[in-house]
Coordinates of C-alpha atoms in Angstrom, one line a residue:
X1436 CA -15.3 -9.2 -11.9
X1437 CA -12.6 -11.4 -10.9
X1438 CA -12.3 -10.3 -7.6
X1439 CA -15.9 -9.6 -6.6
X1440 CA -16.7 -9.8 -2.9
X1441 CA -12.9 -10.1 -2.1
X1442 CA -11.1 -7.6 0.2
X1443 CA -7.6 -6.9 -0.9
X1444 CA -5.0 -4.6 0.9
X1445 CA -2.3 -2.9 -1.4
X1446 CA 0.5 -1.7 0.6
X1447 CA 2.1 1.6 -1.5
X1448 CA -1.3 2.0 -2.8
X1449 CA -0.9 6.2 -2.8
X1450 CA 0.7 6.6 -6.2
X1451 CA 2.4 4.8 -8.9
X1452 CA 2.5 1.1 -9.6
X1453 CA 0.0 0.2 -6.2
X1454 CA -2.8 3.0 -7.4
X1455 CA -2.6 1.2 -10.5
X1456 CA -3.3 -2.4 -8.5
X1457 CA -5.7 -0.9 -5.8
X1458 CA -7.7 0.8 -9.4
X1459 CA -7.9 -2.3 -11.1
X1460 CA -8.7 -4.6 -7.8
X1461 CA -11.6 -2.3 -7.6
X1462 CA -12.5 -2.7 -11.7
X1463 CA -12.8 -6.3 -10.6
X1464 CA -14.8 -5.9 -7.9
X1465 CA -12.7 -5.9 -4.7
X1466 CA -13.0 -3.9 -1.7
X1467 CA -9.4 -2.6 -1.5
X1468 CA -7.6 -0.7 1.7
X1469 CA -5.7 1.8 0.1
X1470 CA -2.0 2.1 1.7
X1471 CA 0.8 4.6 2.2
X1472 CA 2.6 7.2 3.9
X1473 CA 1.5 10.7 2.3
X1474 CA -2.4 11.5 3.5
X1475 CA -3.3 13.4 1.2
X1476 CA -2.7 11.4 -1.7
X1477 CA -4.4 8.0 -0.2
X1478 CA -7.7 10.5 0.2
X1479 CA -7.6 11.4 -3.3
X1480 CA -6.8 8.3 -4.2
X1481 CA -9.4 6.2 -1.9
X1482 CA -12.1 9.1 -2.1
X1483 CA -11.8 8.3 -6.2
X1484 CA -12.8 4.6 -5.9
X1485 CA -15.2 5.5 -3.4
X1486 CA -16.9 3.0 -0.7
X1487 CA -14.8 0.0 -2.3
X1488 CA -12.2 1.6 -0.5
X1489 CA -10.4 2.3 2.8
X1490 CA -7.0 4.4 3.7
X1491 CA -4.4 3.6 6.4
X1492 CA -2.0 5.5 7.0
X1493 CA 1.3 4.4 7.9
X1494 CA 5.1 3.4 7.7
X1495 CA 5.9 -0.4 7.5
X1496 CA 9.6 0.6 8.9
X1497 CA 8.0 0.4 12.1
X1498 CA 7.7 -3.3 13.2
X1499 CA 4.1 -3.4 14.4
X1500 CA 2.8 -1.6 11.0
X1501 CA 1.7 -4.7 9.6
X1502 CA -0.8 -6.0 12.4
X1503 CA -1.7 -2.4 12.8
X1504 CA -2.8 -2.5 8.7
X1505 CA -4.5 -5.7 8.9
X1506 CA -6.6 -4.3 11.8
X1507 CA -8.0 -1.4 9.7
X1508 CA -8.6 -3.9 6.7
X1509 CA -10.8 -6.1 9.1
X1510 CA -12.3 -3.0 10.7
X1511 CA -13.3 -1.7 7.3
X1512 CA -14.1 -4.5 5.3
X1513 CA -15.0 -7.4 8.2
X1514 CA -12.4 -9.6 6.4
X1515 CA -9.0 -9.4 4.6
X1516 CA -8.6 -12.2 1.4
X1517 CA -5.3 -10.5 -0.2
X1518 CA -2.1 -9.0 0.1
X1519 CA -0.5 -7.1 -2.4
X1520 CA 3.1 -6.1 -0.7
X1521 CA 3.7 -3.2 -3.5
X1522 CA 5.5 -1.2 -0.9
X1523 CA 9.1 0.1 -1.3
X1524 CA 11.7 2.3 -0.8
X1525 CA 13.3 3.9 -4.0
X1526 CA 17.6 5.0 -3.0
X1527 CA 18.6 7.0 -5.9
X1528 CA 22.4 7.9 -7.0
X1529 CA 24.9 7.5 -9.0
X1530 CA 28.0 5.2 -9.0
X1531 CA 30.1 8.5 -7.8
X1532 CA 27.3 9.2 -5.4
X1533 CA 26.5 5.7 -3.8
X1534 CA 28.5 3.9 -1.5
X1535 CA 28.4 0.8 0.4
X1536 CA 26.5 2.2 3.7
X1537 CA 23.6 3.9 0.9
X1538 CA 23.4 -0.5 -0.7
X1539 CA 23.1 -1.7 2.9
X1540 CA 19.7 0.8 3.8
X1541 CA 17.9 -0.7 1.1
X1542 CA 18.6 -4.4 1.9

């Protein structure tokens, strides 16, 4: 219980690597605001770890995602302790199939 009474936000938190995180945050006793841009997987995903956690829906390519996400963390939980920034976008290709233009959109 590592984490007890501490109120984490996992951005990417739908699937994958940040499920994992936002699972284990919870294990330890966190409150965790579950993160990400398809709805129906953060409500399977926050409606598994039940009142520990809250879902926000959004896309952190728009600028003012990130005040918006610490909003609904405070609005949930009262308070916000950590910041997991799990978040990313994958480009996939090959070296035939990736070009300079396709490098720059993921820096």
């Amino acid at each position: 219980m590592r984490l007890a009474g501490k109120v984490v936000l996992v951005t990417g938190s739908t699937s994958g690597i940040g499920e994992a995180i936002a699972r284990r945050s919870v294990a330890e006793g966190a409150r965790v605001l579950v993160h990400g841009l398809e709805r129906d997987l953060g409500e399977a995903v926050a409606g598994s770890l039940g009142e520990a956690a809250a879902l926000h829906i959004d896309d952190l390519a728009d600028p003012v995602a990130a005040p918006r996400l610490v909003e609904a963390a405070l609005r949930a939980f009262g308070r916000l302790d950590a910041l997991v920034n799990n978040a990313a976008r994958v480009e996939r290709g090959t070296i035939e199939t990736t070009d300079a233009a396709a490098f720059d959109r993921v820096i």
